[in-house]
């Protein structure tokens, strides 16, 4: 009976994943048109334009919207490998393939001792909550690398380090996967991989690190936590503007620099909390690396002056890895994150015009979405602290004592 139930559960999981992904493909291929702005235009115009420049052997040094580390060139150029498809179609197929790869990794891991199928369910349900944006950005590819890194870490620390370094050169944030790693071989692997790849890009393609100078003049993106200040201020005489700036829709005008600086301060405080946690943490279990990575990315996403919708796919991937471990107690923050994903799809692309206009609906959607992200961050940080620092989680539940008595990664 238990085996039959497991088979039905797996069949239901695969059915939900297949049905939702067919819908996503129909949307990005425009068989069905999703309301709101065309989310695929970034692929057809921006990504494809970058691919033409990258194809000449140089990075887009004169384009301030190129704000990505050098390995991002691989993601942007990869659709050209599918030469029988046009660029946009090939990109959507590769995004779908990355999605499928994550599911396969989670399904492979789920049945193992001490593991769970909860992670696969989180991925199957969470991704479609973000709508077609997921397949129209290369973030799902980066997330696949991050998921592979964390799942490999328990048995293959060198693979964890190498994949985390490669992910960081794709889009920076995967460097946070290492925040709780104590195995020196993982750190050495990350350092060597990062240094070698960075040197190869720097030597082989001009402008590999020009992206580092393209961030300083950015404003506050309209979907960020700090942007709520200006959404409300517009109703009280604030005379700033909403403009497309550095590749995103941002607030520009009086006091924007103050709010942007405040966001940087919050990020610095988040880093300080992580450092304090790392110094105080004493109990490291098999799920601690994934839990800490989830918390770290939540902290820096929530405090950032830019919260683009595709950023949440990073969090869904990390949340899925957390819940792959039976010992993880990240269930409540993951539920808050999934709710935030649904609201994110409502604010972009469905009702993005209301967000840009700072009307009642737009402000409400952003307040709810950002409030859910803050809630998820606070809950996740609390779970991490209690499970590794304080005494609240020192004794495992009796029914799971044998499963949670897992050793930490070797130091």
Coordinates of C-alpha atoms in Angstrom, one line a residue:
X1 CA 0.0 0.0 0.0
X2 CA 2.8 2.4 0.8
X3 CA 4.5 1.7 -2.5
X4 CA 1.2 2.3 -4.3
X5 CA 0.7 5.5 -2.5
X6 CA 4.2 6.7 -3.4
X7 CA 3.6 5.8 -7.1
X8 CA 0.4 7.8 -7.0
X9 CA 2.2 10.7 -5.4
X10 CA 4.9 10.6 -8.0
X11 CA 2.4 10.4 -10.8
X12 CA 0.6 13.5 -9.4
X13 CA 3.8 15.4 -9.1
X14 CA 4.8 14.6 -12.7
X15 CA 1.3 15.4 -13.9
X16 CA 1.4 18.8 -12.2
X17 CA 4.9 19.6 -13.4
X18 CA 4.0 18.6 -17.0
X19 CA 0.7 20.5 -17.2
X20 CA 2.1 23.7 -15.8
X21 CA 5.2 23.6 -18.0
X22 CA 3.1 23.1 -21.1
X23 CA 1.2 26.2 -20.1
X24 CA 4.5 28.1 -19.6
X25 CA 5.7 27.0 -23.0
X26 CA 2.4 28.0 -24.7
X27 CA 2.7 31.4 -23.1
X28 CA 6.3 32.2 -24.0
X29 CA 5.7 30.9 -27.6
X30 CA 2.7 33.2 -27.6
X31 CA 0.2 30.5 -28.5
X32 CA -1.6 32.0 -25.5
X33 CA -1.0 35.6 -24.7
X34 CA -0.5 36.5 -21.0
X35 CA -1.9 39.9 -20.0
X36 CA 0.5 42.7 -19.3
X37 CA 3.8 43.6 -20.8
X38 CA 5.5 41.1 -23.1
X39 CA 8.0 39.4 -20.9
X40 CA 9.7 37.7 -23.9
X41 CA 11.0 41.0 -25.4
X42 CA 14.1 40.8 -23.2
X43 CA 15.1 37.6 -25.0
X44 CA 14.2 38.8 -28.5
X45 CA 15.8 42.2 -28.2
X46 CA 18.2 42.5 -25.4
X47 CA 19.6 38.9 -25.1
X48 CA 19.8 38.4 -28.8
X49 CA 21.5 41.8 -29.3
X50 CA 24.1 40.8 -26.6
X51 CA 24.6 37.5 -28.3
X52 CA 25.6 39.2 -31.5
X53 CA 28.2 41.3 -29.7
X54 CA 29.5 38.4 -27.7
X55 CA 29.8 36.4 -30.9
X56 CA 32.5 38.9 -32.1
X57 CA 34.7 37.9 -29.1
X58 CA 34.0 40.9 -26.9
X59 CA 31.6 41.8 -24.1
X60 CA 29.1 44.6 -24.6
X61 CA 31.4 47.2 -22.9
X62 CA 29.4 50.2 -24.1
X63 CA 26.0 48.9 -23.0
X64 CA 25.3 49.9 -19.4
X65 CA 22.5 47.3 -19.2
X66 CA 25.1 44.5 -19.3
X67 CA 25.5 44.0 -15.6
X68 CA 26.5 40.4 -15.4
X69 CA 29.7 38.5 -14.6
X70 CA 31.6 37.0 -17.6
X71 CA 30.2 33.5 -17.5
X72 CA 26.8 34.9 -18.3
X73 CA 28.1 35.0 -21.9
X74 CA 27.7 31.2 -22.0
X75 CA 24.0 31.5 -21.1
X76 CA 23.4 34.2 -23.6
X77 CA 25.3 32.4 -26.4
X78 CA 23.9 28.9 -25.7
X79 CA 20.7 29.3 -27.9
X80 CA 23.0 29.5 -30.9
X81 CA 23.9 25.9 -30.3
X82 CA 20.3 25.0 -31.4
X83 CA 21.0 26.3 -34.9
X84 CA 17.8 24.8 -36.3
X85 CA 15.7 27.2 -34.1
X86 CA 15.5 31.0 -34.0
X87 CA 17.2 32.6 -31.0
X88 CA 14.1 33.2 -28.9
X89 CA 12.7 29.7 -29.5
X90 CA 16.0 28.1 -28.6
X91 CA 16.3 30.2 -25.4
X92 CA 12.9 29.0 -24.3
X93 CA 13.8 25.4 -25.0
X94 CA 17.0 25.7 -23.0
X95 CA 15.1 27.4 -20.1
X96 CA 12.7 24.5 -20.1
X97 CA 15.6 22.0 -20.1
X98 CA 17.1 23.7 -17.1
X99 CA 13.7 23.5 -15.3
X100 CA 13.6 19.8 -16.2
X101 CA 17.1 19.2 -14.9
X102 CA 16.3 20.7 -11.5
X103 CA 13.2 18.4 -11.3
X104 CA 15.4 15.4 -12.2
X105 CA 17.9 16.3 -9.5
X106 CA 15.3 16.7 -6.9
X107 CA 13.5 13.4 -7.9
X108 CA 16.9 11.6 -7.8
X109 CA 17.6 12.9 -4.3
X110 CA 14.1 12.6 -2.8
X111 CA 13.9 8.8 -2.2
X112 CA 17.3 8.6 -0.4
X113 CA 17.5 8.0 3.4
X114 CA 17.1 11.2 5.3
X115 CA 15.7 13.0 2.2
X116 CA 12.2 13.9 1.1
X117 CA 10.1 14.5 -2.0
X118 CA 8.9 17.8 -0.5
X119 CA 11.6 19.6 -2.5
X120 CA 10.4 18.3 -5.8
X121 CA 6.9 19.4 -4.9
X122 CA 8.1 22.9 -4.1
X123 CA 9.8 23.2 -7.4
X124 CA 6.9 21.8 -9.4
X125 CA 4.4 24.2 -7.8
X126 CA 6.6 27.2 -7.1
X127 CA 8.0 27.9 -10.6
X128 CA 4.6 28.3 -12.5
X129 CA 3.5 30.7 -9.7
X130 CA 5.9 33.2 -11.3
X131 CA 4.3 33.0 -14.7
X132 CA 6.1 33.1 -18.1
X133 CA 8.9 35.3 -16.8
X134 CA 10.7 32.2 -15.6
X135 CA 11.3 31.0 -19.1
X136 CA 12.1 34.5 -20.5
X137 CA 15.2 35.1 -18.2
X138 CA 18.4 33.1 -17.8
X139 CA 18.0 32.9 -14.0
X140 CA 16.4 29.4 -14.2
X141 CA 19.7 28.2 -15.7
X142 CA 21.7 29.8 -12.9
X143 CA 19.3 28.2 -10.4
X144 CA 19.9 24.8 -11.9
X145 CA 23.7 25.2 -11.3
X146 CA 23.0 26.2 -7.7
X147 CA 20.7 23.3 -7.0
X148 CA 23.2 20.9 -8.4
X149 CA 25.9 22.5 -6.3
X150 CA 24.0 22.1 -3.0
X151 CA 22.8 18.6 -3.7
X152 CA 26.3 17.4 -4.6
X153 CA 27.8 19.0 -1.5
X154 CA 27.1 16.2 1.0
X155 CA 29.1 13.6 -0.9
X156 CA 31.3 15.7 -3.2
X157 CA 32.4 18.9 -1.6
X158 CA 34.8 19.7 -4.5
X159 CA 31.8 19.6 -6.8
X160 CA 29.9 22.0 -4.5
X161 CA 32.8 24.5 -4.5
X162 CA 33.4 24.3 -8.3
X163 CA 29.7 24.6 -9.2
X164 CA 29.2 27.5 -6.7
X165 CA 32.1 29.4 -8.2
X166 CA 30.8 28.8 -11.7
X167 CA 27.4 30.0 -10.6
X168 CA 28.9 33.1 -9.1
X169 CA 30.5 33.9 -12.5
X170 CA 27.1 33.4 -14.0
X171 CA 25.2 35.8 -11.7
X172 CA 27.1 36.5 -8.5
X173 CA 24.5 35.3 -5.9
X174 CA 25.6 31.6 -5.9
X175 CA 28.7 32.6 -4.0
X176 CA 26.3 32.7 -1.0
X177 CA 25.9 28.9 -1.3
X178 CA 29.3 28.7 0.6
X179 CA 28.2 30.7 3.6
X180 CA 27.9 27.6 5.9
X181 CA 30.4 25.3 4.2
X182 CA 33.2 24.2 6.5
X183 CA 35.0 21.7 4.2
X184 CA 38.3 23.3 3.1
X185 CA 38.3 21.2 -0.1
X186 CA 35.1 22.9 -1.1
X187 CA 36.5 26.3 -0.6
X188 CA 39.7 25.4 -2.4
X189 CA 37.8 24.0 -5.3
X190 CA 35.7 27.2 -5.4
X191 CA 38.8 29.4 -5.3
X192 CA 40.6 27.5 -8.1
X193 CA 37.6 27.2 -10.3
X194 CA 36.7 30.9 -9.9
X195 CA 40.3 32.1 -10.5
X196 CA 40.8 29.9 -13.6
X197 CA 37.5 30.8 -15.2
X198 CA 37.9 34.5 -14.4
X199 CA 41.4 34.5 -15.9
X200 CA 40.3 32.7 -19.0
X201 CA 37.5 35.2 -19.6
X202 CA 39.7 38.2 -18.9
X203 CA 42.4 37.0 -21.2
X204 CA 40.1 35.8 -24.0
X205 CA 37.4 38.5 -24.2
X206 CA 37.8 42.3 -23.7
X207 CA 35.5 43.9 -21.1
X208 CA 34.9 40.7 -19.0
X209 CA 34.6 42.8 -15.8
X210 CA 33.2 46.0 -17.2
X211 CA 29.9 45.2 -15.5
X212 CA 31.4 46.2 -12.2
X213 CA 31.2 49.9 -13.1
X214 CA 27.6 49.8 -14.5
X215 CA 25.8 49.7 -11.1
X216 CA 26.9 52.9 -9.3
X217 CA 24.3 55.3 -10.9
X218 CA 21.3 53.1 -10.6
X219 CA 18.1 54.3 -8.9
X220 CA 15.7 52.4 -6.8
X221 CA 13.7 49.8 -8.8
X222 CA 10.0 50.2 -8.6
X223 CA 9.4 46.7 -7.1
X224 CA 12.0 46.9 -4.3
X225 CA 11.3 47.3 -0.6
X226 CA 12.6 50.8 -0.6
X227 CA 10.4 51.8 -3.6
X228 CA 7.4 51.7 -1.4
X229 CA 8.6 55.0 0.1
X230 CA 8.3 56.7 -3.3
X231 CA 5.1 55.0 -4.3
X232 CA 3.4 56.6 -1.3
X233 CA 5.4 59.8 -1.7
X234 CA 4.0 60.3 -5.2
X235 CA 0.6 60.8 -3.6
X236 CA 2.0 63.6 -1.4
X237 CA 3.8 65.8 -3.9
X238 CA 7.1 64.1 -4.5
X239 CA 8.2 65.2 -8.0
X240 CA 10.5 62.4 -9.0
X241 CA 10.1 60.2 -12.1
X242 CA 9.6 56.6 -13.1
X243 CA 12.0 55.8 -16.0
X244 CA 13.5 52.8 -17.7
X245 CA 17.1 53.1 -16.4
X246 CA 19.9 50.6 -16.6
X247 CA 17.6 47.9 -17.9
X248 CA 14.9 48.2 -15.2
X249 CA 12.0 50.6 -14.3
X250 CA 13.3 52.8 -11.5
X251 CA 12.5 55.8 -9.4
X252 CA 14.8 58.8 -10.2
X253 CA 14.6 62.1 -8.4
X254 CA 14.9 63.7 -4.9
X255 CA 16.0 61.5 -2.1
X256 CA 16.3 58.4 -4.3
X257 CA 20.0 58.3 -3.4
X258 CA 19.1 58.3 0.3
X259 CA 16.8 55.3 0.0
X260 CA 19.3 53.5 -2.2
X261 CA 22.0 54.1 0.4
X262 CA 19.6 52.8 3.1
X263 CA 19.2 49.6 1.1
X264 CA 22.9 49.2 1.0
X265 CA 23.1 49.7 4.7
X266 CA 20.4 47.1 5.2
X267 CA 22.4 44.7 3.0
X268 CA 25.5 45.4 5.1
X269 CA 23.5 44.7 8.3
X270 CA 22.3 41.5 6.7
X271 CA 26.0 40.5 6.0
X272 CA 26.8 41.4 9.7
X273 CA 24.0 39.1 10.9
X274 CA 25.3 36.3 8.7
X275 CA 28.8 36.8 10.0
X276 CA 27.6 36.7 13.6
X277 CA 25.6 33.6 12.9
X278 CA 28.6 31.9 11.3
X279 CA 30.7 32.7 14.4
X280 CA 28.1 31.5 16.8
X281 CA 26.8 28.4 15.0
X282 CA 27.8 25.1 16.7
X283 CA 25.5 22.5 15.3
X284 CA 25.9 21.7 11.6
X285 CA 23.7 19.0 10.1
X286 CA 23.3 17.8 6.5
X287 CA 20.7 20.4 5.7
X288 CA 22.5 23.4 7.3
X289 CA 24.4 24.3 4.2
X290 CA 21.2 24.5 2.2
X291 CA 19.3 26.3 5.0
X292 CA 22.0 28.9 5.4
X293 CA 22.2 29.5 1.6
X294 CA 18.4 30.0 1.5
X295 CA 18.6 32.5 4.4
X296 CA 21.5 34.4 2.9
X297 CA 19.9 34.8 -0.5
X298 CA 16.6 35.8 1.1
X299 CA 18.4 38.5 3.1
X300 CA 20.2 40.0 0.2
X301 CA 17.2 39.8 -2.1
X302 CA 14.8 41.4 0.3
X303 CA 17.2 44.3 1.2
X304 CA 18.3 44.9 -2.4
X305 CA 17.4 48.1 -4.2
X306 CA 16.3 45.9 -7.1
X307 CA 13.9 43.0 -6.7
X308 CA 13.1 41.7 -10.2
X309 CA 10.5 39.0 -10.5
X310 CA 13.0 36.4 -11.8
X311 CA 15.0 36.7 -8.6
X312 CA 12.3 34.6 -6.9
X313 CA 13.2 31.6 -9.0
X314 CA 16.5 31.5 -7.1
X315 CA 14.7 31.3 -3.9
X316 CA 12.3 28.7 -5.1
X317 CA 15.3 26.5 -6.1
X318 CA 17.0 27.0 -2.8
X319 CA 13.8 26.4 -0.9
X320 CA 13.3 23.1 -2.8
X321 CA 16.8 21.9 -1.8
X322 CA 16.1 22.8 1.9
X323 CA 12.9 20.7 1.9
X324 CA 14.7 17.8 0.2
X325 CA 16.1 17.2 3.7
X326 CA 13.7 15.7 6.3
X327 CA 15.5 17.4 9.1
X328 CA 15.0 20.9 7.7
X329 CA 12.4 23.1 9.4
X330 CA 12.1 25.7 6.6
X331 CA 8.5 24.7 5.8
X332 CA 6.8 28.0 7.1
X333 CA 9.2 30.4 5.4
X334 CA 8.9 28.3 2.2
X335 CA 5.1 28.7 2.3
X336 CA 5.5 32.5 2.7
X337 CA 7.8 32.5 -0.3
X338 CA 5.4 30.5 -2.4
X339 CA 2.7 33.1 -1.6
X340 CA 5.1 35.9 -2.5
X341 CA 5.7 34.1 -5.9
X342 CA 1.9 34.2 -6.6
X343 CA 1.7 37.9 -5.8
X344 CA 4.8 38.6 -7.8
X345 CA 3.0 37.2 -10.9
X346 CA 0.1 39.5 -10.2
X347 CA 2.3 42.6 -9.9
X348 CA 4.4 41.6 -12.9
X349 CA 3.4 41.2 -15.6
X350 CA -0.3 41.1 -15.0
X351 CA -0.9 44.5 -13.3
X352 CA 2.5 46.1 -13.8
X353 CA 0.9 49.2 -15.1
X354 CA -0.7 49.8 -11.7
X355 CA 2.7 49.4 -10.1
X356 CA 4.3 51.9 -12.4
X357 CA 1.4 54.3 -11.8
X358 CA 1.7 53.9 -8.0
X359 CA -2.1 53.6 -7.7
X360 CA -3.9 51.8 -4.9
X361 CA -3.8 48.3 -6.5
X362 CA -0.1 48.6 -7.4
X363 CA 0.9 49.8 -3.9
X364 CA -1.2 47.0 -2.3
X365 CA 0.4 44.3 -4.4
X366 CA 3.9 45.5 -3.7
X367 CA 3.2 45.8 0.0
X368 CA 1.8 42.3 0.2
X369 CA 4.6 40.8 -1.9
X370 CA 7.4 42.6 -0.1
X371 CA 5.8 41.9 3.2
X372 CA 5.7 38.2 2.5
X373 CA 9.4 38.3 1.5
X374 CA 10.2 40.1 4.8
X375 CA 8.2 37.5 6.7
X376 CA 9.9 34.6 4.9
X377 CA 13.3 36.2 5.7
X378 CA 12.6 36.7 9.4
X379 CA 11.1 33.2 9.8
X380 CA 14.0 31.5 7.9
X381 CA 16.6 33.4 9.9
X382 CA 14.9 32.4 13.1
X383 CA 14.8 28.7 12.1
X384 CA 18.5 28.8 11.1
X385 CA 19.5 30.4 14.4
X386 CA 17.5 28.2 16.6
X387 CA 18.7 25.0 14.8
X388 CA 22.4 25.8 14.9
X389 CA 23.0 28.4 17.7
X390 CA 20.3 28.3 20.4
X391 CA 19.2 25.3 22.4
X392 CA 15.7 25.2 21.0
X393 CA 16.4 22.6 18.4
X394 CA 19.1 20.6 20.3
X395 CA 17.0 17.5 20.6
X396 CA 15.5 15.9 17.5
X397 CA 11.9 14.6 17.4
X398 CA 11.7 11.0 18.6
X399 CA 10.3 9.7 15.4
X400 CA 13.1 11.2 13.4
X401 CA 16.0 10.8 15.8
X402 CA 17.8 8.4 13.6
X403 CA 17.3 10.5 10.5
X404 CA 18.4 13.8 12.0
X405 CA 21.5 12.4 13.8
X406 CA 23.5 13.3 10.7
X407 CA 27.0 14.4 10.9
X408 CA 28.3 17.8 9.8
X409 CA 30.5 18.2 6.7
X410 CA 34.1 17.5 7.7
X411 CA 36.1 20.6 8.6

